[in-house]
Coordinates of C-alpha atoms and ligand atoms in Angstrom, one line a residue:
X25 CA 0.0 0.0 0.0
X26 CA 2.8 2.4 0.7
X27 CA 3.9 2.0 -3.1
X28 CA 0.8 3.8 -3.8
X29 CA 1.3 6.7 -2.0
X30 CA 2.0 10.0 -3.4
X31 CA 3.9 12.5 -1.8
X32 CA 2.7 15.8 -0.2
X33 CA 5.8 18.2 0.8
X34 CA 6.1 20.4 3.5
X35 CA 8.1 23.9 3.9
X36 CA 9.1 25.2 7.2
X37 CA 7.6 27.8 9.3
X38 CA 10.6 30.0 9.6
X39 CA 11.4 32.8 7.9
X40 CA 15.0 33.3 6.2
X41 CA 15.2 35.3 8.8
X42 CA 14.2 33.7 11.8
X43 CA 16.8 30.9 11.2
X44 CA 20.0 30.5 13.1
X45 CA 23.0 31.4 11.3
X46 CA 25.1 28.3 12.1
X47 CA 28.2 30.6 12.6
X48 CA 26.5 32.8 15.5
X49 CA 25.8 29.3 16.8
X50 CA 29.4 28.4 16.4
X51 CA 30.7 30.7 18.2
X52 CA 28.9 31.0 21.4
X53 CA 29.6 27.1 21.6
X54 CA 32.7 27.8 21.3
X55 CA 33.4 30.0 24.3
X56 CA 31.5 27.0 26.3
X57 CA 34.2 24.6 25.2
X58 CA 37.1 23.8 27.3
X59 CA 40.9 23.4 25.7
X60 CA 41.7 20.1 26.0
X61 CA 44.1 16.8 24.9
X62 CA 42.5 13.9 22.7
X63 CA 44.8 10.5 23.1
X64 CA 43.5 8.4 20.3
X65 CA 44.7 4.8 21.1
X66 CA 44.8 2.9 17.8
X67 CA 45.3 6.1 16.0
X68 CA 46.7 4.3 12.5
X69 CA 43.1 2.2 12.6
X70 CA 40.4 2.3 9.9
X71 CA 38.0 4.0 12.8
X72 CA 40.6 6.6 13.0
X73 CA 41.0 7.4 9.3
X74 CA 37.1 7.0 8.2
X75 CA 35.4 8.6 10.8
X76 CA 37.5 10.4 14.2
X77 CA 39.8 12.5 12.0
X78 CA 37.0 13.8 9.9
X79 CA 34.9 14.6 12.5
X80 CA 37.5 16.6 14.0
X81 CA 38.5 18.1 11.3
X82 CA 34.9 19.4 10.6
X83 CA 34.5 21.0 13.8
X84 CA 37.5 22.8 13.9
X85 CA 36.5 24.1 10.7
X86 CA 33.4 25.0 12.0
X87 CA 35.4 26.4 15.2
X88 CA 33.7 24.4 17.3
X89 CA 36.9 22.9 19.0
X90 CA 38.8 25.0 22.1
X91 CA 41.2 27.1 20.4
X92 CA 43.6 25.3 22.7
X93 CA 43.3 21.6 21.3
X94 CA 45.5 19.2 20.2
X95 CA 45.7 15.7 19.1
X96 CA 48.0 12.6 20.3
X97 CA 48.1 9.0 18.6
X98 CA 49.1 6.1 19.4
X99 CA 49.7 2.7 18.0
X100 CA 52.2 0.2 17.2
X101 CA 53.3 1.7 13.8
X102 CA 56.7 3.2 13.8
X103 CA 56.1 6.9 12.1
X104 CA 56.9 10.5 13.0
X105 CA 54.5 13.6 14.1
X106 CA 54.9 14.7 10.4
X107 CA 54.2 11.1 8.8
X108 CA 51.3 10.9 11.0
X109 CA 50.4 14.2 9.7
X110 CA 50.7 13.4 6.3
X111 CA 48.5 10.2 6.9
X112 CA 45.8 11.7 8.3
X113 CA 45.4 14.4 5.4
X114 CA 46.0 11.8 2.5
X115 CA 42.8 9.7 5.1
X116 CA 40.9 12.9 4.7
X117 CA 41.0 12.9 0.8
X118 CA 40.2 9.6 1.1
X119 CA 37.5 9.4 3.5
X120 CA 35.9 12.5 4.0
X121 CA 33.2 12.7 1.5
X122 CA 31.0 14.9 3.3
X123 CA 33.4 17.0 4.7
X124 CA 34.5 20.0 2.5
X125 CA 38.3 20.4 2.9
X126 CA 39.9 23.4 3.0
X127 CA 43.9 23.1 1.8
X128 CA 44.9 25.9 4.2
X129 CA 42.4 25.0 7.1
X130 CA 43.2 20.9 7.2
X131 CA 47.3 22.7 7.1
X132 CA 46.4 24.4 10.3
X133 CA 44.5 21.5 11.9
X134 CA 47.3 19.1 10.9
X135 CA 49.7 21.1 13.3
X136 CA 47.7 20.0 15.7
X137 CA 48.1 16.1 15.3
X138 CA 50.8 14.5 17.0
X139 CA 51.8 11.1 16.9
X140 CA 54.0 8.3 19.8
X141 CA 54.8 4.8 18.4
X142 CA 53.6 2.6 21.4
X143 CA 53.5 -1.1 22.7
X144 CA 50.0 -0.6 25.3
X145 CA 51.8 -3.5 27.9
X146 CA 55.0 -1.6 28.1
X147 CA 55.0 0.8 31.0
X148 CA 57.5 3.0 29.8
X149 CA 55.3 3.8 27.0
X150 CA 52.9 5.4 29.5
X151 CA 55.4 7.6 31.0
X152 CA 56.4 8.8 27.1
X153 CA 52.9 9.7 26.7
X154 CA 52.8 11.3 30.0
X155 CA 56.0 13.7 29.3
X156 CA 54.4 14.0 25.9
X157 CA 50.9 15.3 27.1
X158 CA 53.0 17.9 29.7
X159 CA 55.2 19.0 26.6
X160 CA 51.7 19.9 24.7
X161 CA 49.7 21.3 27.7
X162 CA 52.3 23.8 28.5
X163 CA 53.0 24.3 24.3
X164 CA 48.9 24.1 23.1
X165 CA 47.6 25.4 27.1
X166 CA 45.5 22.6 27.4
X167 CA 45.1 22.9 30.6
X168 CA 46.2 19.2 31.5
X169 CA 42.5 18.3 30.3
X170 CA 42.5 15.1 28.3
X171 CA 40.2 12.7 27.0
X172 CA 41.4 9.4 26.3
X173 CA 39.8 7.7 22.9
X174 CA 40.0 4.1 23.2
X175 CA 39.5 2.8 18.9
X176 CA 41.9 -0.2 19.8
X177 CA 41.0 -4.2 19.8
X178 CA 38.7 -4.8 23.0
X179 CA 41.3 -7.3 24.1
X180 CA 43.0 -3.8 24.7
X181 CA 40.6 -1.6 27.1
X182 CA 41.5 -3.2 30.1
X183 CA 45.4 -3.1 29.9
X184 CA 45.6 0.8 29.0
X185 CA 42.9 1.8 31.9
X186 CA 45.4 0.2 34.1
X187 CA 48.2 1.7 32.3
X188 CA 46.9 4.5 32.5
X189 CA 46.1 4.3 36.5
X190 CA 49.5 3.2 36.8
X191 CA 51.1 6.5 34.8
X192 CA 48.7 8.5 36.6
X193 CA 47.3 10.3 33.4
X194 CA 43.8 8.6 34.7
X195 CA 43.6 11.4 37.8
X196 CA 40.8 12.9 39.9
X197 CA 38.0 10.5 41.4
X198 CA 39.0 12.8 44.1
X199 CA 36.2 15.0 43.3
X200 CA 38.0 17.8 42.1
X201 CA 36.9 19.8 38.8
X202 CA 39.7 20.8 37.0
X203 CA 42.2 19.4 35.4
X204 CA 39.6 16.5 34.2
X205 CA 40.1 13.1 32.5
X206 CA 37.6 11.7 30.3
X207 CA 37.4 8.5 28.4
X208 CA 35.6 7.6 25.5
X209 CA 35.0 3.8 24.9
X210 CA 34.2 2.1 21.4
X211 CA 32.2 -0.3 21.0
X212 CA 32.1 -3.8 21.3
X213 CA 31.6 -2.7 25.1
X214 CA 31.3 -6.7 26.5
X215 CA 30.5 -9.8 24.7
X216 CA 28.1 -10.9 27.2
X217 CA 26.7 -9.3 30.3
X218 CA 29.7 -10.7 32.6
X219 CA 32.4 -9.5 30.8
X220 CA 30.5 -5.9 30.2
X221 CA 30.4 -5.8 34.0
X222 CA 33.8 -6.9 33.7
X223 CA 34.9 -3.9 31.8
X224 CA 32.8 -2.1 34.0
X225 CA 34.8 -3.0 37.5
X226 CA 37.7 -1.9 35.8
X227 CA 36.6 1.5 34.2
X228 CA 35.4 2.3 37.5
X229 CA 38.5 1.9 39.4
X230 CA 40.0 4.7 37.3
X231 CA 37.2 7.0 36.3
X232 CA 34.3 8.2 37.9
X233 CA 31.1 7.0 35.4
X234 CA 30.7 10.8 34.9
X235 CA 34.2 10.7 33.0
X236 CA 33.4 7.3 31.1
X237 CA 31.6 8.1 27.4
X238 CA 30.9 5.1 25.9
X239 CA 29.9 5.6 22.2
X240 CA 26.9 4.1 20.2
X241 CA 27.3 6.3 17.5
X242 CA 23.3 6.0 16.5
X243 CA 23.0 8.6 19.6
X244 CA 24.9 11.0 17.7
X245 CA 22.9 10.7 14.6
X246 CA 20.5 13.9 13.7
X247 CA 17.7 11.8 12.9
X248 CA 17.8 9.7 16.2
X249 CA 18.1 13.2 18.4
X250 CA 15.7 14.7 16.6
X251 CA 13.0 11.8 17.8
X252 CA 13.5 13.1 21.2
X253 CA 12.5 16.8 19.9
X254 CA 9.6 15.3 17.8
X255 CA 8.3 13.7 20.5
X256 CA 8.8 16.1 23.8
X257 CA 8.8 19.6 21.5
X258 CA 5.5 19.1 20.3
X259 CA 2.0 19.0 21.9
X260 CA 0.5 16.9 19.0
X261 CA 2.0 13.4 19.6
X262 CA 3.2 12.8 22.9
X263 CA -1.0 12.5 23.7
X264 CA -1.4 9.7 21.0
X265 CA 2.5 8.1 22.4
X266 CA 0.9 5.3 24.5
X267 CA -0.8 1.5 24.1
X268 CA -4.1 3.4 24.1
X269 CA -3.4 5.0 20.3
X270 CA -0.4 2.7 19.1
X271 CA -0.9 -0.4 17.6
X272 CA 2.7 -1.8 17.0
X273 CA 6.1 -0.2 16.4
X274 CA 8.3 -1.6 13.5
X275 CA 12.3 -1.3 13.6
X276 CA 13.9 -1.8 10.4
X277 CA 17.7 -1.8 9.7
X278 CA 18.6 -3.1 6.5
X279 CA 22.1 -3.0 5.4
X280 CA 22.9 -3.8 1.5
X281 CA 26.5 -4.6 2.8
X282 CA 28.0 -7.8 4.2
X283 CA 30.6 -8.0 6.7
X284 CA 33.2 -5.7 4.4
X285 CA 36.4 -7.6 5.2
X286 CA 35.6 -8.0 8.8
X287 CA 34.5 -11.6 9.0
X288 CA 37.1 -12.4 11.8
X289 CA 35.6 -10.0 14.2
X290 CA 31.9 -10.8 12.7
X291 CA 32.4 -14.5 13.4
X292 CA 32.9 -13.5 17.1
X293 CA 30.1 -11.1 16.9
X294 CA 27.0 -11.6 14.8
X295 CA 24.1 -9.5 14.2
X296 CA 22.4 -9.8 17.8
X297 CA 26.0 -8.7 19.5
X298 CA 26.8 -6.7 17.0
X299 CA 23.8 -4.0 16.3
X300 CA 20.8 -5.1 18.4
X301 CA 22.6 -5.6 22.1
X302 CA 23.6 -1.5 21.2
X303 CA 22.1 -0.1 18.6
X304 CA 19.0 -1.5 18.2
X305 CA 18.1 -1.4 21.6
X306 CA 19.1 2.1 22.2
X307 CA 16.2 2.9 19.4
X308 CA 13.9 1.2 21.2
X309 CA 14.7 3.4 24.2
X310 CA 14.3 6.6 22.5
X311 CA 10.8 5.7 21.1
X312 CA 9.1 4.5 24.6
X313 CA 11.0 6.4 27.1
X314 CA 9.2 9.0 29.6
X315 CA 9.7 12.3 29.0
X316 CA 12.6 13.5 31.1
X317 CA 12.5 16.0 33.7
X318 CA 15.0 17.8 31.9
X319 CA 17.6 17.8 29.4
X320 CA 20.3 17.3 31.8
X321 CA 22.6 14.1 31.0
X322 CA 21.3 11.8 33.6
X323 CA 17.7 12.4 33.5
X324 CA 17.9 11.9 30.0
X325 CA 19.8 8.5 30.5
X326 CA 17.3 7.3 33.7
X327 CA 14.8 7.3 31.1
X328 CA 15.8 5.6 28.8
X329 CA 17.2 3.1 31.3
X330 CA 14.0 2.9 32.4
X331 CA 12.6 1.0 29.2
X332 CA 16.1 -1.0 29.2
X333 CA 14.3 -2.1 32.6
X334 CA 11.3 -3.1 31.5
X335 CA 11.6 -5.4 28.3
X336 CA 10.4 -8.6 28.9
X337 CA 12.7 -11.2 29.2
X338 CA 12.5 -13.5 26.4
X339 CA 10.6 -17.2 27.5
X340 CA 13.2 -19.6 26.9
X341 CA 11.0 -22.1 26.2
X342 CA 8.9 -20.5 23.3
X343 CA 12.4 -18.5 22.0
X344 CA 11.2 -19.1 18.4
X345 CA 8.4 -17.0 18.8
X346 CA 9.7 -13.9 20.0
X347 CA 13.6 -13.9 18.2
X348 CA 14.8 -15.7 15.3
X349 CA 18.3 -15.6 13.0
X350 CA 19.1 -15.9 9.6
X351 CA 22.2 -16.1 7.8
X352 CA 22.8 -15.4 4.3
X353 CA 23.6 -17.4 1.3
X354 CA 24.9 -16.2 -2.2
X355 CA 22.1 -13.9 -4.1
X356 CA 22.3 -10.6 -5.9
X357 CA 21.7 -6.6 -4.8
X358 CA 21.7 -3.9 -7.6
X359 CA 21.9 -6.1 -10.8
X360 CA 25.7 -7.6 -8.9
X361 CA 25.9 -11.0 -8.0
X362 CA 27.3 -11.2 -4.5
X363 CA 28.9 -14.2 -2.0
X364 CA 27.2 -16.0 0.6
X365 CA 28.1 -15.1 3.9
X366 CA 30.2 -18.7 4.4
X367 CA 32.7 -17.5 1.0
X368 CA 33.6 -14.2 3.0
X369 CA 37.0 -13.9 4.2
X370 CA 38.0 -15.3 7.6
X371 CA 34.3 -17.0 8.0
X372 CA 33.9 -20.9 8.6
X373 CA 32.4 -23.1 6.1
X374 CA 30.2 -24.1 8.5
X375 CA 29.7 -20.7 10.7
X376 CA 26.5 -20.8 12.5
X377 CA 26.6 -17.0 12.9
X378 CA 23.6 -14.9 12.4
X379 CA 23.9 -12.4 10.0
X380 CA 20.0 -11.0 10.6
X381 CA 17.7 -11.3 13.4
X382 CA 14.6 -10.6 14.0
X383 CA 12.6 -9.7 17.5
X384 CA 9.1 -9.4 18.9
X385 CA 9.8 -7.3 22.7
X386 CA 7.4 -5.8 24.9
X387 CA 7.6 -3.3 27.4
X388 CA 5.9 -3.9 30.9
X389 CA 5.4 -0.8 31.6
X390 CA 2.0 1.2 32.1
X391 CA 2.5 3.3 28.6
X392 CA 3.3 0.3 26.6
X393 CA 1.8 -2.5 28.1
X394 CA 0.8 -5.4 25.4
X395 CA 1.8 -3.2 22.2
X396 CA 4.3 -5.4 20.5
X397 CA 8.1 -3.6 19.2
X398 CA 9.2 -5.8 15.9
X399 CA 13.3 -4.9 15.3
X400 CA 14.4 -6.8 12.1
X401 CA 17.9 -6.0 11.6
X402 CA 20.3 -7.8 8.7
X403 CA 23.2 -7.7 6.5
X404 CA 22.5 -7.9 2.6
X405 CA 19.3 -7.5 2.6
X406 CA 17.7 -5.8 -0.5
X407 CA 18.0 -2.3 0.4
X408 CA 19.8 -0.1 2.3
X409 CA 17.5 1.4 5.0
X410 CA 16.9 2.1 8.7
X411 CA 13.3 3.6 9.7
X412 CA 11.2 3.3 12.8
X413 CA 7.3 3.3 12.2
X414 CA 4.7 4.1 14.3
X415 CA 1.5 2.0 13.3
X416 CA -1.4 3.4 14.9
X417 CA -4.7 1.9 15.8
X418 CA -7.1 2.0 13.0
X419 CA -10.2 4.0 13.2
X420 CA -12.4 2.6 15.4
X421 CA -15.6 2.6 13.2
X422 CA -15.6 1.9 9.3
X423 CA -17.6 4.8 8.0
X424 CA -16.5 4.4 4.4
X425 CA -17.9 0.7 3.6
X426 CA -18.2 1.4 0.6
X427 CA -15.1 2.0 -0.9
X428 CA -12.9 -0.7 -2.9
X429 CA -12.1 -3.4 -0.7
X430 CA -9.5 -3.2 2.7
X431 CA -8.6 0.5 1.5
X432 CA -10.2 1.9 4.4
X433 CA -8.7 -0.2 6.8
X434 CA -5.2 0.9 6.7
X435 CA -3.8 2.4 9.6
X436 CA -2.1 5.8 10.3
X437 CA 1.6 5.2 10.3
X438 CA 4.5 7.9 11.3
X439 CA 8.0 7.1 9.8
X440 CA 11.0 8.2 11.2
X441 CA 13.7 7.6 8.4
X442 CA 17.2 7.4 10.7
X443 CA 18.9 6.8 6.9
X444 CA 19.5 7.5 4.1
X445 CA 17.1 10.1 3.3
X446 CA 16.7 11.5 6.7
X447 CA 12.8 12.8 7.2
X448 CA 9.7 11.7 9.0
X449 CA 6.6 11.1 7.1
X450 CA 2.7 10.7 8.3
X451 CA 0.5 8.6 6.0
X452 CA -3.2 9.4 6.0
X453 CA -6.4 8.6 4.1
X454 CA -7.7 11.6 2.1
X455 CA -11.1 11.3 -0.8
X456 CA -9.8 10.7 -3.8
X457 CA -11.5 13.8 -6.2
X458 CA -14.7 12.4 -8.0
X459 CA -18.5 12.1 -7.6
X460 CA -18.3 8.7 -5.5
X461 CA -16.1 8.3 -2.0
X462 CA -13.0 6.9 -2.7
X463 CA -10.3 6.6 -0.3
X464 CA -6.4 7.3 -1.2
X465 CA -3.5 7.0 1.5
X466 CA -1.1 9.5 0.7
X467 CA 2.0 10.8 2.5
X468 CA 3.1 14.1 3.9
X469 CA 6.7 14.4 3.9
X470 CA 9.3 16.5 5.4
X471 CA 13.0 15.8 4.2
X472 CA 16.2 17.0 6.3
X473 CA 18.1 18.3 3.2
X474 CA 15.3 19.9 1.7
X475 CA 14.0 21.9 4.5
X476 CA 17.5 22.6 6.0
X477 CA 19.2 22.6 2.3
X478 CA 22.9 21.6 4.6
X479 CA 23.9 18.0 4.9
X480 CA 23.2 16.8 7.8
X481 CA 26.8 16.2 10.6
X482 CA 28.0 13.3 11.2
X483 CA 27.3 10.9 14.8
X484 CA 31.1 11.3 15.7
X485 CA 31.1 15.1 15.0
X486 CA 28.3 15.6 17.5
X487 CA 29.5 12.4 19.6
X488 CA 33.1 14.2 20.2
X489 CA 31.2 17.6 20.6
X490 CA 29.6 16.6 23.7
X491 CA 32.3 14.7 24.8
X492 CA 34.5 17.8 24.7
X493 CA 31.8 19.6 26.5
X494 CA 31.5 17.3 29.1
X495 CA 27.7 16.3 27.7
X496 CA 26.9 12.6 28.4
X497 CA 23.5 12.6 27.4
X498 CA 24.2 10.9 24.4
X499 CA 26.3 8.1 25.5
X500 CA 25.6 4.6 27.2
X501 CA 25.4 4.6 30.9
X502 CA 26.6 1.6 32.9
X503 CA 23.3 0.4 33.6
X504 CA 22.0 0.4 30.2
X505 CA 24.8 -1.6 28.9
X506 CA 24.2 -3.8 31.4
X507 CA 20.4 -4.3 31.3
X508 CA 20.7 -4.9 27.2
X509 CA 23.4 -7.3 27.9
X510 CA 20.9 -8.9 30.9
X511 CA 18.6 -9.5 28.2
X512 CA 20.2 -10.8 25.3
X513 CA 22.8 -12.8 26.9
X514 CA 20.0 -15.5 27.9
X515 CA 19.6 -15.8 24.1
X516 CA 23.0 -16.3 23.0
X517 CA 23.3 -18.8 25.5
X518 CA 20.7 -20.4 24.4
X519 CA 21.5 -20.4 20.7
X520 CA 25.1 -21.8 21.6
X521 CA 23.6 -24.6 23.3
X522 CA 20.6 -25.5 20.5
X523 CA 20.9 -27.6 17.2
X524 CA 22.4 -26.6 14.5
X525 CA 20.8 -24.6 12.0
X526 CA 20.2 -25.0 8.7
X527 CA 22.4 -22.2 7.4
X528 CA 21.8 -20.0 4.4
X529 CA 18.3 -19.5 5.0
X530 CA 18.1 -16.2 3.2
X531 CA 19.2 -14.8 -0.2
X532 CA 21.9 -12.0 -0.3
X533 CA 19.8 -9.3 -1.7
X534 CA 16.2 -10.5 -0.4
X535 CA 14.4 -9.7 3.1
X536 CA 15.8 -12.0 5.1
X537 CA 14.4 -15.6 6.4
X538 CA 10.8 -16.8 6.3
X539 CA 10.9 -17.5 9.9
X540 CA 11.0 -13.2 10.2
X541 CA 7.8 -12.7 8.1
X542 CA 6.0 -16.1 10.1
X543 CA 7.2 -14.0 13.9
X544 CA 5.0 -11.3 12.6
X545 CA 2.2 -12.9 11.0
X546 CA 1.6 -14.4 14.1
X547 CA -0.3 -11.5 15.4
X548 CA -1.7 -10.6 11.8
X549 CA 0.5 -7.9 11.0
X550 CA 3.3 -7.6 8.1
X551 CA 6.4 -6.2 8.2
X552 CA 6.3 -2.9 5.7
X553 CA 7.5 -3.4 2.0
X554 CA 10.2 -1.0 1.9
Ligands
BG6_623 C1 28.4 -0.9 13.4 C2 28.5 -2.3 13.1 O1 28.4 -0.6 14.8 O2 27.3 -0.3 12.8 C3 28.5 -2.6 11.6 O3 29.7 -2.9 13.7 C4 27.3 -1.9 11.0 O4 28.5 -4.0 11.3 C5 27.2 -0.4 11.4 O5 27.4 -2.0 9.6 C6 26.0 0.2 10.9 O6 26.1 1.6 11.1 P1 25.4 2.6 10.2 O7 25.6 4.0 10.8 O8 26.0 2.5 8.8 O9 23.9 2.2 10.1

């Protein structure tokens, strides 16, 4: 039915005038920002190059750094400041598409960037980076504020945070302000609840949780933040937000892309470790929380811990009913013929990994109680596409019995498209023109670059932003990690410890397994043809 709709546009309220000007904005951010260090560890990694260093390089563009910022790395790779330096710009050419670069500017920003070849076991590494950081704060007056960016292996967190400690670069749980420490932690945070709360322990007998960020970069995308303004900025929805007016909520992340050269880390991983434990459920949070008391970084995170809290645990005994995997076999996306899963690099023959999952959760909670949430998340699947959709109840009385058969009985639905095509869409039933009542669902639209006309930042930019500022809002708290862990760990188990599976069970290039469409047509609804 959605192929049929045609779209309506929207314009926005303000006036030319009325509208920011981003620079104005820039600026008085600025002057909130603190100078500060940023110790990337893994610095000559792919996270470094694709996303870190143009995101940084964005916002000092923008001059949204502290004038007084600089930039160590680290890793294993023998190379000078100025090799570094030249690294990172050729990375920019290379990876920044988004990110206009200006010769002169990314010049200036590359003075900046310093670089310390380092083994993370050897202690007297720690004490190079410790003279290094003095060298810099008294050179760049940052102030001996540094925030520590852990991009390395996972195998890695723990041995820095102690090396760290142990150089005493980690500083004040004491309490006091200023000079602060902060550490930001990529994930994989945990493969399973006890060695999150593992990683946990540790972190927390070096930083204070207030001085732990740990990243889940769909946070720090525009779309996702801009559910939270949708939802608590306007009086029209929140009303209609509850089991009373909401029918079902669909989660769809569809990735075109398979495992790009990381099947050794995917092998470990799969789909439910990889985006649902984080990603996934961090979405969920967003749509169902309570509106906070204010913006402020904990009430924001109690909140959404709050869901976390309340998903049902998934019944053991009926698992099938309420989560079940796929794995993908050879097929074809865009006209290309493309590998199974089992023929990509550093993947078993035989690997029972999931490469898509799909979930039916409830909340037990008062707002939500008995409305189903449906996540369906996988790797080459037929398009690339990640939406939440609201499905609201259908009208409670069929006036129009009449009209061509089930076209009145659709239901309202609000999308929020996360990517690509960032936007938010309502689709309604209108009369078609004519002499006799005919009923058309069409679509109103609004699209981020059409009504902004700017492209919209990326996660990391704002991620690192907040960071800098000391804004946690948008980063996992212990006790969410925790409770996503509590609840999918129980599943992972019990995967391990079931038969085999009969592995491919979807085409590359389709919409995943059977069993995904059979877990929603169990309650007579259909996931939405995208
Ligand atoms: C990462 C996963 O966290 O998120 C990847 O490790 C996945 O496997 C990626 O492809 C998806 O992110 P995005 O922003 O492209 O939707």
């Amino acid at each position: 039915m959605d192929n049929n709709c045609k779209n309506l546009s929207v314009t926005t309220v303000n006036k030319a005038s009325e509208l920011i000007n981003p620079l104005d904005e820039a600026l008085s951010l600025e002057q909130a920002v603190e100078p500060c260090t940023m110790v990337i560890f893994g610095a000559h990694g792919d996270l470094t190059k694709r996303k870190l260093i143009p995101a940084l390089y964005s916002l000092y563009s923008q001059r949204l750094l502290p004038d007084s910022f600089c930039v160590i790395g680290l890793s294993r790779t023998q190379m000078n400041h100025d090799e570094f330096r030249l690294s990172m710009c050729q990375a920019m050419h290379e990876f920044a598409d988004d990110v206009p670069i200006d010769k002169d500017t990314l010049a200036q920003f590359a003075n900046c960037l310093y670089y310390l070849p380092t083994n993370f076991g050897d202690n007297k590494a720690f004490s190079a980076l410790s003279l290094l950081i003095d060298e810099l704060k008294v050179k760049h007056q940052t102030r001996g504020n540094n925030i520590f960016y852990l991009s390395t292996p996972p195998s890695l967190y723990i041995q820095i945070v102690r090396q760290l400690a142990l150089a005493s670069l980690a500083g004040t749980k004491s309490g006091k302000k200023t000079p602060w420490p902060r550490i930001i932690v990529e994930k994989p945070f945990g493969r399973d609840l006890a060695s999150a709360r593992l990683l946990n322990q540790e972190l927390h007998q070096v930083f204070a949780e207030h001085q732990i960020f740990r990243i889940d970069h769909y946070l720090g995308k525009e779309t996702v933040q801009n559910i939270m303004v949708l939802r608590f900025a306007n009086g029209i929805f929140e009303p209609l937000w509850n089991r009373q007016h909401i029918e079902h909520v669909q989660i769809t992340n569809a990735e075109t892309i398979g495992v790009e050269g990381r099947g050794a880390y995917y092998e470990e991983a799969g789909n439910l470790r990889d985006v649902v434990q984080n990603h996934m459920l961090q979405l969920v949070s967003i749509i169902a929380m309570e509106p906070p008391v204010s913006l402020d970084s904990e009430d924001t995170r109690d909140e959404r811990s709050k869901v976390l809290k309340s998903i049902r645990p998934f019944d053991l005994t009926k698992l099938d009913q309420y989560i079940v995997r796929g794995q993908y076999g050879p097929g074809c996306i865009g006209g290309q013929k493309v590998p199974g899963y089992r023929d990509e690099r550093n993947v078993s023959a035989e690997s029972q990994t999931e490469t898509f999952s799909a979930l039916r959760l409830y909340i037990d909670n008062w707002r939500w109680a008995d409305v189903p949430f449906y996540v369906r998340s996988g790797k080459r699947l037929a398009k690339a596409i990640t939406e939440i959709a609201i499905h609201f109840r259908r009208a409670p009385h069929r006036l129009f019995h009449n009209t061509r058969e089930g076209e009145a009985l659709d239901p309202n639905v609000l999308v929020l498209q996360i990517q690509p095509d960032e936007g938010i869409s309502l689709k309604f039933a209108t009369k078609q023109p004519g002499p006799t009542t005919h009923l058309r669902w069409l679509s109103m639209d609004f699209a981020y670059d059409t009504a902004f006309g700017t492209t919209t930042p990326s996660a990391y930019e704002r991620l690192l932003h907040d960071c800098i500022m000391g804004d946690a809002s948008l980063f996992a708290r212990t006790d969410a990690v925790e409770q996503a862990w509590e609840l999918i760990t129980p599943v992972l188990e019990a995967w391990a410890a079931g038969p085999r599976l009969d592995f491919p069970n979807y085409s590359a290039g389709s919409w995943g397994p059977q069993a995904s469409d059979n877990l929603i047509a169990g309650d007579l609804n259909a996931w939405r043809h995208l």
